[in-house]
Amino acid sequence: DPARLFQHNAWDNVEWSEEQEASARSKVQENSSQLLPQDKQEEYEVNAKRYWDDFYKIHENGFFKDRHWLFTEFPELAPNRSSSQNGDSLHEFNNKEEPTSEGLGRCENGHCSLETRTECQLSPSKGRAGGCTQEHRELNHRHGEFPGAAASYRVLEVGCGAGNTVFPILQTNNDPGLFVYCCDFSTTAVDLVQNNAEYDSSRCFAFVHDLCNDQSPFPMPEESLDIVILIFVLSAILPEKMQCIVTRLSRLLRPGGMILLRDYGRYDLAQLRFKKGQCLSENFYVRGDGTRVYFFTQDELDHLFTTAGLEKVQNLVDRRLQVNRGKQMTMYRVWIQCKYCKPGPPQ
């Protein structure tokens, strides 16, 4: 009922008309009609770490709100985690707890709250995470010597930013067997996590990591994780590198372990707001601050995960209508939420 539109801050399960879908498609065709030259695209790839470091130097830990909605959408992270994993919630997502940037988007200059921002590709760090050689780490792995080795439930968040997912998990889940790993492309972001008063090295290990470098070792062995979290992260990576990354992350999971993802869907407001000259390739854009973002379909994500040998538990589109009652504005957001499981009985 259009007369009730501004009675709430947000509406879930919003159905789009054919006209709205066609209009969104037309806007994307328009803003992607002029691709950036190849040398500029390569420059954004080479300097990706610097752009994310600059972002966190400017905003520190003040850009995102803590994601307390995590435990509604992903009960696997809660203290009394569900083993049924039926994956049907999605619509109890608490809009008030949603990160500011993911809720409102950002302007094209990259620094005000218009488009979203939690995506991190990840980059190498000399001397971090123990400074061991890969051979030394692999030897330690074989002997069960790695951070969190004694834990009974291990979670890795990729692209942790300033810790807006990690700290709600540590605060909410007091399971003594829990251990949380978190990594980010940005050295500045990892410093923010490690210097947070809530950081507890007995329950958490934060490290800088380059996902795009398949020679960059993880601090834990393969088949040791119960959960890998990807929240607005995969979309920041060069599309042609996504499959290799998902496949490598899947190898870290135990049989029965899961990847949990929430990311941008095709025709989200953030995609429609891009101007000509910001498109790198089909559905892949650069913001004014140099960071990049891709907008997915369900089928694209399903292909990435199933090619990596994982099985679908959940793959849903969250079409939400957010409203600004003061300005009488409407904002149509499109996110995709996925859960994919590694075959085999839990170890």
Tab-separated table of C-alpha atoms in Angstrom:
chain	number	residue	atom	x	y	z
A	1	ASP	CA	0.000	0.000	0.000
A	2	PRO	CA	1.820	3.168	-1.173
A	3	ALA	CA	0.006	5.166	1.509
A	4	ARG	CA	1.936	3.203	4.182
A	5	LEU	CA	5.331	3.531	2.507
A	6	PHE	CA	6.859	5.943	5.040
A	7	GLN	CA	5.428	4.296	8.140
A	8	HIS	CA	8.597	2.185	8.534
A	9	ASN	CA	12.325	2.598	7.953
A	10	ALA	CA	12.571	-0.432	5.684
A	11	TRP	CA	10.528	-3.069	3.896
A	12	ASP	CA	11.747	-6.619	3.230
A	13	ASN	CA	10.935	-8.901	0.294
A	14	VAL	CA	10.135	-6.004	-2.009
A	15	GLU	CA	8.948	-7.153	-5.433
A	16	TRP	CA	10.208	-5.188	-8.408
A	17	SER	CA	7.952	-4.431	-11.340
A	18	GLU	CA	9.074	-5.194	-14.885
A	19	GLU	CA	9.369	-1.454	-15.456
A	20	GLN	CA	11.666	-0.987	-12.449
A	21	GLU	CA	13.872	-3.885	-13.542
A	22	ALA	CA	14.070	-2.480	-17.080
A	23	SER	CA	14.935	0.974	-15.757
A	24	ALA	CA	17.734	-0.449	-13.597
A	25	ARG	CA	19.098	-2.418	-16.529
A	26	SER	CA	19.072	0.714	-18.660
A	27	LYS	CA	20.977	2.714	-16.025
A	28	VAL	CA	23.647	0.019	-15.801
A	29	GLN	CA	24.009	-0.081	-19.585
A	30	GLU	CA	24.429	3.687	-19.536
A	31	ASN	CA	26.995	3.882	-16.733
A	32	SER	CA	29.042	0.997	-18.160
A	33	SER	CA	29.091	2.209	-21.754
A	34	GLN	CA	32.470	3.900	-21.235
A	35	LEU	CA	35.124	1.611	-19.743
A	36	LEU	CA	38.293	2.915	-18.152
A	37	PRO	CA	41.435	2.260	-20.243
A	38	GLN	CA	43.455	-0.852	-19.449
A	39	ASP	CA	46.401	1.043	-17.956
A	40	LYS	CA	44.085	2.731	-15.427
A	41	GLN	CA	42.514	-0.610	-14.541
A	42	GLU	CA	45.954	-2.093	-13.903
A	43	GLU	CA	46.849	0.909	-11.760
A	44	TYR	CA	43.843	0.300	-9.483
A	45	GLU	CA	44.823	-3.359	-9.140
A	46	VAL	CA	48.472	-2.617	-8.339
A	47	ASN	CA	47.591	0.098	-5.805
A	48	ALA	CA	44.609	-1.669	-4.204
A	49	LYS	CA	46.304	-2.032	-0.821
A	50	ARG	CA	47.175	1.676	-0.672
A	51	TYR	CA	43.576	2.687	-1.377
A	52	TRP	CA	42.260	0.510	1.456
A	53	ASP	CA	44.969	1.688	3.846
A	54	ASP	CA	44.018	5.286	3.036
A	55	PHE	CA	40.360	4.488	3.648
A	56	TYR	CA	41.019	3.135	7.150
A	57	LYS	CA	43.448	5.933	7.964
A	58	ILE	CA	40.670	8.427	7.213
A	59	HIS	CA	37.741	6.616	8.836
A	60	GLU	CA	39.492	4.376	11.388
A	61	ASN	CA	36.749	2.407	13.178
A	62	GLY	CA	33.984	4.989	12.784
A	63	PHE	CA	32.553	4.110	9.376
A	64	PHE	CA	30.626	0.899	10.117
A	65	LYS	CA	28.292	-0.148	12.875
A	66	ASP	CA	28.831	-3.492	14.584
A	67	ARG	CA	26.839	-6.192	12.835
A	68	HIS	CA	24.654	-7.599	15.594
A	69	TRP	CA	22.279	-8.891	12.895
A	70	LEU	CA	24.864	-11.580	12.217
A	71	PHE	CA	23.326	-14.018	14.681
A	72	THR	CA	19.874	-13.805	13.140
A	73	GLU	CA	21.108	-14.350	9.598
A	74	PHE	CA	23.980	-16.684	10.477
A	75	PRO	CA	23.040	-18.652	13.638
A	76	GLU	CA	26.160	-20.747	13.015
A	77	LEU	CA	28.071	-17.898	14.696
A	78	ALA	CA	25.887	-17.746	17.814
A	79	PRO	CA	26.617	-19.532	21.107
A	80	ASN	CA	23.735	-21.988	20.586
A	81	ARG	CA	24.477	-22.434	16.935
A	82	SER	CA	21.949	-24.354	14.904
A	83	SER	CA	23.020	-27.613	13.338
A	84	SER	CA	19.981	-27.749	11.062
A	85	GLN	CA	21.309	-24.929	8.832
A	86	ASN	CA	18.025	-24.581	6.990
A	87	GLY	CA	19.043	-21.104	5.870
A	88	ASP	CA	15.645	-19.439	5.605
A	89	SER	CA	15.850	-16.415	7.920
A	90	LEU	CA	17.088	-13.362	5.993
A	91	HIS	CA	14.029	-11.255	6.719
A	92	GLU	CA	14.601	-10.753	10.415
A	93	PHE	CA	17.668	-8.670	9.511
A	94	ASN	CA	17.713	-5.747	11.935
A	95	ASN	CA	17.960	-2.607	9.836
A	96	LYS	CA	18.908	-0.480	12.857
A	97	GLU	CA	22.048	-2.532	13.382
A	98	GLU	CA	23.107	-2.438	9.771
A	99	PRO	CA	26.437	-0.735	9.005
A	100	THR	CA	25.877	2.860	7.965
A	101	SER	CA	27.591	2.459	4.625
A	102	GLU	CA	25.838	-0.750	3.704
A	103	GLY	CA	22.509	0.836	4.531
A	104	LEU	CA	22.861	4.138	2.728
A	105	GLY	CA	25.643	3.740	0.200
A	106	ARG	CA	28.211	6.433	-0.624
A	107	CYS	CA	28.723	9.233	-3.062
A	108	GLU	CA	31.065	8.793	-5.981
A	109	ASN	CA	33.900	10.719	-4.317
A	110	GLY	CA	34.309	7.725	-2.042
A	111	HIS	CA	34.301	9.412	1.351
A	112	CYS	CA	30.729	10.178	2.382
A	113	SER	CA	28.056	7.670	3.250
A	114	LEU	CA	26.511	6.848	-0.087
A	115	GLU	CA	27.862	3.542	-1.299
A	116	THR	CA	28.835	0.503	0.651
A	117	ARG	CA	32.067	-0.464	2.037
A	118	THR	CA	33.200	-3.533	3.735
A	119	GLU	CA	34.918	-5.246	0.966
A	120	CYS	CA	38.585	-5.999	1.310
A	121	GLN	CA	40.869	-7.873	-0.967
A	122	LEU	CA	43.801	-8.649	1.258
A	123	SER	CA	47.502	-7.978	0.984
A	124	PRO	CA	50.825	-9.269	2.182
A	125	SER	CA	52.476	-8.131	5.364
A	126	LYS	CA	56.127	-8.672	6.099
A	127	GLY	CA	56.746	-9.626	9.648
A	128	ARG	CA	53.064	-10.093	10.586
A	129	ALA	CA	51.426	-13.230	11.856
A	130	GLY	CA	54.660	-14.463	13.328
A	131	GLY	CA	56.888	-13.698	10.355
A	132	CYS	CA	57.484	-17.413	9.695
A	133	THR	CA	58.473	-18.848	6.368
A	134	GLN	CA	55.884	-20.939	4.569
A	135	GLU	CA	57.967	-24.084	5.169
A	136	HIS	CA	58.160	-23.330	8.905
A	137	ARG	CA	54.400	-22.779	9.078
A	138	GLU	CA	53.650	-26.015	7.257
A	139	LEU	CA	55.921	-27.893	9.644
A	140	ASN	CA	54.137	-26.298	12.606
A	141	HIS	CA	50.765	-27.223	11.083
A	142	ARG	CA	51.793	-30.874	10.880
A	143	HIS	CA	52.693	-30.812	14.561
A	144	GLY	CA	49.466	-29.057	15.550
A	145	GLU	CA	51.265	-25.842	16.426
A	146	PHE	CA	49.259	-22.897	15.144
A	147	PRO	CA	47.104	-20.170	16.704
A	148	GLY	CA	43.836	-21.697	17.888
A	149	ALA	CA	45.099	-25.265	17.576
A	150	ALA	CA	43.336	-26.282	20.805
A	151	ALA	CA	39.974	-24.779	19.778
A	152	SER	CA	36.961	-26.959	18.971
A	153	TYR	CA	35.191	-24.394	16.734
A	154	ARG	CA	37.234	-22.191	14.418
A	155	VAL	CA	35.939	-19.214	12.451
A	156	LEU	CA	37.800	-17.115	9.869
A	157	GLU	CA	36.548	-13.739	8.733
A	158	VAL	CA	38.110	-12.545	5.496
A	159	GLY	CA	38.181	-8.770	5.033
A	160	CYS	CA	37.651	-7.962	8.700
A	161	GLY	CA	38.093	-4.192	8.399
A	162	ALA	CA	38.087	-2.551	11.827
A	163	GLY	CA	36.415	-5.570	13.453
A	164	ASN	CA	32.696	-4.896	13.127
A	165	THR	CA	32.002	-8.601	12.690
A	166	VAL	CA	34.774	-10.046	14.836
A	167	PHE	CA	34.013	-8.151	18.029
A	168	PRO	CA	30.258	-8.876	18.077
A	169	ILE	CA	31.137	-12.576	17.706
A	170	LEU	CA	33.651	-12.454	20.568
A	171	GLN	CA	31.247	-10.449	22.750
A	172	THR	CA	28.225	-12.636	22.068
A	173	ASN	CA	29.676	-16.125	21.772
A	174	ASN	CA	31.336	-17.161	25.035
A	175	ASP	CA	31.872	-20.751	23.929
A	176	PRO	CA	35.265	-21.675	25.477
A	177	GLY	CA	36.062	-23.751	22.394
A	178	LEU	CA	35.640	-20.828	19.988
A	179	PHE	CA	38.613	-19.272	18.208
A	180	VAL	CA	38.241	-16.477	15.638
A	181	TYR	CA	40.774	-15.659	12.944
A	182	CYS	CA	40.425	-12.425	11.000
A	183	CYS	CA	42.452	-10.986	8.167
A	184	ASP	CA	42.442	-7.974	5.901
A	185	PHE	CA	44.268	-6.564	2.911
A	186	SER	CA	44.899	-3.354	4.844
A	187	THR	CA	47.667	-3.195	7.442
A	188	THR	CA	45.904	-0.170	8.922
A	189	ALA	CA	42.673	-2.145	9.382
A	190	VAL	CA	44.456	-5.019	11.128
A	191	ASP	CA	46.228	-2.539	13.414
A	192	LEU	CA	42.813	-1.142	14.386
A	193	VAL	CA	41.623	-4.631	15.310
A	194	GLN	CA	44.730	-5.513	17.287
A	195	ASN	CA	44.655	-2.203	19.178
A	196	ASN	CA	40.973	-2.486	20.089
A	197	ALA	CA	40.360	-2.919	23.820
A	198	GLU	CA	38.131	-5.921	23.008
A	199	TYR	CA	40.914	-7.782	21.192
A	200	ASP	CA	41.797	-10.957	23.100
A	201	SER	CA	44.730	-12.860	21.651
A	202	SER	CA	43.678	-15.994	23.541
A	203	ARG	CA	40.460	-16.124	21.475
A	204	CYS	CA	41.370	-14.229	18.304
A	205	PHE	CA	44.215	-13.922	15.819
A	206	ALA	CA	44.279	-10.956	13.423
A	207	PHE	CA	46.702	-10.965	10.500
A	208	VAL	CA	47.347	-9.222	7.189
A	209	HIS	CA	46.854	-11.475	4.192
A	210	ASP	CA	46.795	-11.211	0.410
A	211	LEU	CA	43.956	-13.387	-0.866
A	212	CYS	CA	45.028	-12.785	-4.443
A	213	ASN	CA	48.481	-14.246	-3.787
A	214	ASP	CA	48.010	-18.007	-3.723
A	215	GLN	CA	51.530	-18.372	-2.302
A	216	SER	CA	50.654	-16.338	0.785
A	217	PRO	CA	50.165	-18.903	3.587
A	218	PHE	CA	47.344	-18.961	6.108
A	219	PRO	CA	48.210	-19.390	9.798
A	220	MET	CA	45.963	-22.461	10.047
A	221	PRO	CA	46.178	-25.775	8.150
A	222	GLU	CA	43.730	-26.977	5.521
A	223	GLU	CA	40.511	-28.642	6.721
A	224	SER	CA	40.738	-26.932	10.111
A	225	LEU	CA	37.934	-24.339	9.934
A	226	ASP	CA	34.241	-24.675	10.707
A	227	ILE	CA	33.214	-21.318	9.211
A	228	VAL	CA	34.619	-18.816	6.692
A	229	ILE	CA	32.847	-15.425	6.636
A	230	LEU	CA	32.775	-13.196	3.538
A	231	ILE	CA	30.724	-10.044	4.149
A	232	PHE	CA	30.949	-7.439	1.358
A	233	VAL	CA	34.438	-8.765	0.579
A	234	LEU	CA	34.403	-10.905	-2.545
A	235	SER	CA	32.933	-8.003	-4.536
A	236	ALA	CA	36.131	-5.965	-4.042
A	237	ILE	CA	38.291	-8.493	-5.863
A	238	LEU	CA	39.137	-8.581	-9.547
A	239	PRO	CA	36.438	-10.873	-11.029
A	240	GLU	CA	38.906	-13.166	-12.811
A	241	LYS	CA	40.609	-13.925	-9.470
A	242	MET	CA	37.434	-14.819	-7.555
A	243	GLN	CA	37.288	-18.517	-8.455
A	244	CYS	CA	40.840	-19.242	-7.326
A	245	ILE	CA	40.169	-17.472	-4.032
A	246	VAL	CA	36.901	-19.304	-3.307
A	247	THR	CA	38.535	-22.636	-4.151
A	248	ARG	CA	41.451	-21.938	-1.832
A	249	LEU	CA	39.177	-20.860	1.013
A	250	SER	CA	37.085	-24.007	0.572
A	251	ARG	CA	40.183	-26.100	1.224
A	252	LEU	CA	40.467	-24.548	4.693
A	253	LEU	CA	37.051	-25.950	5.672
A	254	ARG	CA	36.535	-29.190	7.533
A	255	PRO	CA	34.000	-31.592	6.010
A	256	GLY	CA	30.664	-30.106	7.046
A	257	GLY	CA	32.176	-26.624	7.359
A	258	MET	CA	30.504	-23.644	5.681
A	259	ILE	CA	31.234	-20.414	3.842
A	260	LEU	CA	28.833	-17.634	4.830
A	261	LEU	CA	28.509	-14.748	2.373
A	262	ARG	CA	26.602	-11.511	2.142
A	263	ASP	CA	27.403	-9.175	-0.749
A	264	TYR	CA	26.060	-6.822	-3.393
A	265	GLY	CA	23.365	-7.992	-5.811
A	266	ARG	CA	22.873	-6.853	-9.380
A	267	TYR	CA	21.042	-3.500	-9.717
A	268	ASP	CA	21.615	-2.466	-6.119
A	269	LEU	CA	21.263	1.282	-5.563
A	270	ALA	CA	25.045	1.586	-5.293
A	271	GLN	CA	25.459	0.202	-8.820
A	272	LEU	CA	22.826	2.488	-10.291
A	273	ARG	CA	24.488	5.580	-8.792
A	274	PHE	CA	27.779	5.141	-10.631
A	275	LYS	CA	28.499	7.636	-13.380
A	276	LYS	CA	30.096	7.076	-16.770
A	277	GLY	CA	33.849	6.669	-16.542
A	278	GLN	CA	33.800	4.595	-13.329
A	279	CYS	CA	33.228	1.187	-14.910
A	280	LEU	CA	36.217	-1.167	-15.126
A	281	SER	CA	34.445	-4.121	-16.723
A	282	GLU	CA	30.962	-5.582	-16.809
A	283	ASN	CA	29.300	-4.912	-13.403
A	284	PHE	CA	32.703	-3.971	-11.874
A	285	TYR	CA	33.346	-0.342	-10.852
A	286	VAL	CA	35.857	1.915	-9.139
A	287	ARG	CA	34.786	4.419	-6.508
A	288	GLY	CA	36.160	7.921	-6.126
A	289	ASP	CA	38.576	6.743	-3.427
A	290	GLY	CA	40.089	4.037	-5.655
A	291	THR	CA	38.399	1.011	-4.083
A	292	ARG	CA	36.408	-1.282	-6.351
A	293	VAL	CA	33.128	-3.188	-6.254
A	294	TYR	CA	31.371	-5.933	-8.222
A	295	PHE	CA	27.616	-6.647	-8.297
A	296	PHE	CA	26.644	-10.343	-8.346
A	297	THR	CA	23.793	-12.520	-9.517
A	298	GLN	CA	22.761	-15.650	-7.621
A	299	ASP	CA	23.905	-17.853	-10.503
A	300	GLU	CA	27.386	-16.301	-10.540
A	301	LEU	CA	27.896	-17.000	-6.862
A	302	ASP	CA	26.458	-20.501	-7.162
A	303	HIS	CA	28.928	-21.238	-9.949
A	304	LEU	CA	31.885	-19.961	-7.881
A	305	PHE	CA	31.009	-22.098	-4.862
A	306	THR	CA	29.931	-25.295	-6.626
A	307	THR	CA	33.018	-25.186	-8.851
A	308	ALA	CA	35.013	-25.137	-5.596
A	309	GLY	CA	33.258	-28.371	-4.597
A	310	LEU	CA	30.786	-26.872	-2.118
A	311	GLU	CA	27.074	-27.649	-1.818
A	312	LYS	CA	24.307	-25.060	-1.598
A	313	VAL	CA	22.540	-24.567	1.713
A	314	GLN	CA	21.222	-21.062	1.012
A	315	ASN	CA	21.348	-18.639	-1.923
A	316	LEU	CA	18.807	-15.836	-1.492
A	317	VAL	CA	18.286	-12.334	-2.838
A	318	ASP	CA	17.405	-9.727	-0.209
A	319	ARG	CA	15.523	-6.932	-1.982
A	320	ARG	CA	14.954	-4.231	0.573
A	321	LEU	CA	13.272	-0.861	0.295
A	322	GLN	CA	14.813	1.615	2.729
A	323	VAL	CA	13.155	4.954	3.247
A	324	ASN	CA	14.195	8.323	4.621
A	325	ARG	CA	11.016	9.558	6.224
A	326	GLY	CA	12.382	13.047	6.814
A	327	LYS	CA	13.343	13.604	3.165
A	328	GLN	CA	10.608	11.313	1.778
A	329	MET	CA	13.265	9.382	-0.150
A	330	THR	CA	13.194	5.735	-1.224
A	331	MET	CA	16.305	3.574	-1.670
A	332	TYR	CA	16.137	0.120	-3.245
A	333	ARG	CA	18.919	-2.149	-2.015
A	334	VAL	CA	19.761	-5.580	-3.412
A	335	TRP	CA	21.980	-7.989	-1.476
A	336	ILE	CA	22.677	-11.688	-1.888
A	337	GLN	CA	23.130	-14.008	1.071
A	338	CYS	CA	24.683	-17.455	0.669
A	339	LYS	CA	25.667	-20.474	2.726
A	340	TYR	CA	27.654	-23.235	1.046
A	341	CYS	CA	28.827	-26.387	2.804
A	342	LYS	CA	31.786	-28.685	2.278
A	343	PRO	CA	30.522	-32.227	1.655
A	344	GLY	CA	31.105	-34.927	4.203
A	345	PRO	CA	30.160	-35.507	7.828
A	346	PRO	CA	31.452	-32.946	10.356
A	347	GLN	CA	34.747	-34.014	11.877
